[in-house]
């Protein structure tokens, strides 16, 4: 049975924020968070070609990896259920229960908690437990890699995404940013892709982008807010204000930092008046329930 996966419904909406109105920036929000309640945002985009490859190879069990609050684990569990795959998640660390893992279980995912040391060797885990299972398909943590980037690049296939001077996205592994860059390259756009890095001390990741034209991207390292999954009073206040101003929720781990960084850059006149900017909202909304 071949697999057909529809393009996600992720509307492009103008975003009006009173605090930056005088800057004359044309700001839009790409609502990837609306593509699905549980397979949302970039996780949906990144899974697409993994699922197609699995089906093509006649595999019916998706095996993947994540932390106890992983948006990717939940996306895989929900996508697996939707497209008739069994799912197995290796979870980093001691056994715990939370709303994310409960949802994974509800979608039928089998969870296996492994020590932080064992978790580092993901290929070994797969080999040890599924090496002899012909039906098991390996999906890298976060849905990363070429297949994941290919899925993300399709955002730029959408005609209304091809007119921006700048596209902004949060950066964890950077798979999303690379996918966007590939989409920009493919369509030969003059768009510059900006990544707001949510990890602290991650400057060495710049080396992964040397293959891309310097004017096509920029990584911003000053908005991590203390480090991965850390937040602070300023970010929390911002996230709160943004939700009450717009009706749009930003998760604390990624999108609140992305939007805080973007608004800060606009306030600092980093972008010239008239710049057309699109910010990507990559979902992760259940993250607000974690603290
Ligand atoms: C996973 C995730 C990211 C980070 O994407 P990368 O491709 O790892 O850089 C950003 N935002 C949300 C909501 C996510 O779930």
Short mmCIF file of N, CA, C and O and ligand atoms in Angstrom, two decimals, residues 42-43 46 71-72 144 170-177 251 254-255 282-284, ligand 1:
data_model
loop_
_atom_site.label_atom_id
_atom_site.label_comp_id
_atom_site.label_asym_id
_atom_site.label_seq_id
_atom_site.Cartn_x
_atom_site.Cartn_y
_atom_site.Cartn_z
N UNK A 42 7.72 22.04 12.26
CA UNK A 42 8.80 21.44 11.49
C UNK A 42 8.86 19.93 11.68
O UNK A 42 9.41 19.22 10.84
N UNK A 43 8.28 19.42 12.77
CA UNK A 43 8.33 17.97 12.99
C UNK A 43 7.49 17.25 11.92
O UNK A 43 7.84 16.18 11.46
N UNK A 46 9.60 17.44 8.75
CA UNK A 46 10.78 16.57 8.81
C UNK A 46 10.42 15.10 8.73
O UNK A 46 11.23 14.28 8.29
N UNK A 71 9.13 17.02 21.27
CA UNK A 71 8.06 17.23 20.29
C UNK A 71 8.15 16.20 19.17
O UNK A 71 7.14 15.82 18.58
N UNK A 72 9.37 15.78 18.88
CA UNK A 72 9.58 14.80 17.80
C UNK A 72 8.99 13.43 18.16
O UNK A 72 8.39 12.76 17.31
N UNK A 144 15.97 14.49 11.86
CA UNK A 144 17.01 15.24 11.13
C UNK A 144 17.55 14.47 9.93
O UNK A 144 17.08 13.39 9.62
N UNK A 170 13.62 29.45 14.63
CA UNK A 170 14.43 29.06 15.78
C UNK A 170 15.35 27.91 15.36
O UNK A 170 15.04 27.17 14.43
N UNK A 171 16.47 27.78 16.05
CA UNK A 171 17.46 26.76 15.70
C UNK A 171 17.80 25.90 16.92
O UNK A 171 18.27 26.42 17.93
N UNK A 172 17.50 24.59 16.80
CA UNK A 172 17.95 23.63 17.80
C UNK A 172 19.10 22.86 17.19
O UNK A 172 20.26 23.23 17.33
N UNK A 173 18.76 21.82 16.43
CA UNK A 173 19.81 21.11 15.69
C UNK A 173 20.22 21.88 14.43
O UNK A 173 21.30 21.69 13.91
N UNK A 174 19.31 22.71 13.92
CA UNK A 174 19.60 23.45 12.69
C UNK A 174 19.08 22.75 11.45
O UNK A 174 19.21 23.28 10.34
N UNK A 175 18.48 21.58 11.61
CA UNK A 175 17.94 20.87 10.45
C UNK A 175 16.91 21.71 9.70
O UNK A 175 16.87 21.73 8.46
N UNK A 176 16.09 22.40 10.47
CA UNK A 176 15.07 23.26 9.86
C UNK A 176 15.71 24.38 9.05
O UNK A 176 15.32 24.67 7.92
N UNK A 177 16.72 25.02 9.64
CA UNK A 177 17.39 26.13 8.97
C UNK A 177 18.02 25.65 7.65
O UNK A 177 17.92 26.31 6.62
N UNK A 251 5.91 28.56 22.44
CA UNK A 251 6.47 27.67 23.45
C UNK A 251 7.76 28.29 24.00
O UNK A 251 8.45 29.03 23.31
N UNK A 254 11.55 27.14 22.19
CA UNK A 254 11.98 27.57 20.86
C UNK A 254 11.36 28.88 20.40
O UNK A 254 12.05 29.86 20.11
N UNK A 255 10.04 28.88 20.28
CA UNK A 255 9.41 29.97 19.52
C UNK A 255 9.36 31.29 20.29
O UNK A 255 9.39 32.36 19.68
N UNK A 282 6.95 27.13 14.55
CA UNK A 282 7.09 25.69 14.36
C UNK A 282 6.39 24.84 15.40
O UNK A 282 6.73 23.67 15.59
N UNK A 283 5.41 25.42 16.07
CA UNK A 283 4.59 24.60 16.96
C UNK A 283 5.22 24.37 18.32
O UNK A 283 5.82 25.28 18.89
N UNK A 284 5.10 23.14 18.81
CA UNK A 284 5.64 22.84 20.14
C UNK A 284 4.79 23.42 21.26
O UNK A 284 5.28 23.64 22.36
C1 LIG B 1 12.27 20.77 17.09
C2 LIG B 1 11.80 22.17 17.15
C3 LIG B 1 12.61 23.24 16.74
C4 LIG B 1 14.06 23.08 16.33
O1 LIG B 1 14.25 22.60 15.04
P1 LIG B 1 15.69 22.18 14.52
O2 LIG B 1 15.46 21.66 13.16
O3 LIG B 1 16.21 21.11 15.45
O4 LIG B 1 16.59 23.35 14.54
C5 LIG B 1 12.06 24.52 16.76
N1 LIG B 1 10.80 24.75 17.19
C6 LIG B 1 10.01 23.74 17.61
C7 LIG B 1 8.65 24.07 18.12
C8 LIG B 1 10.47 22.43 17.61
O5 LIG B 1 9.67 21.44 18.03
#
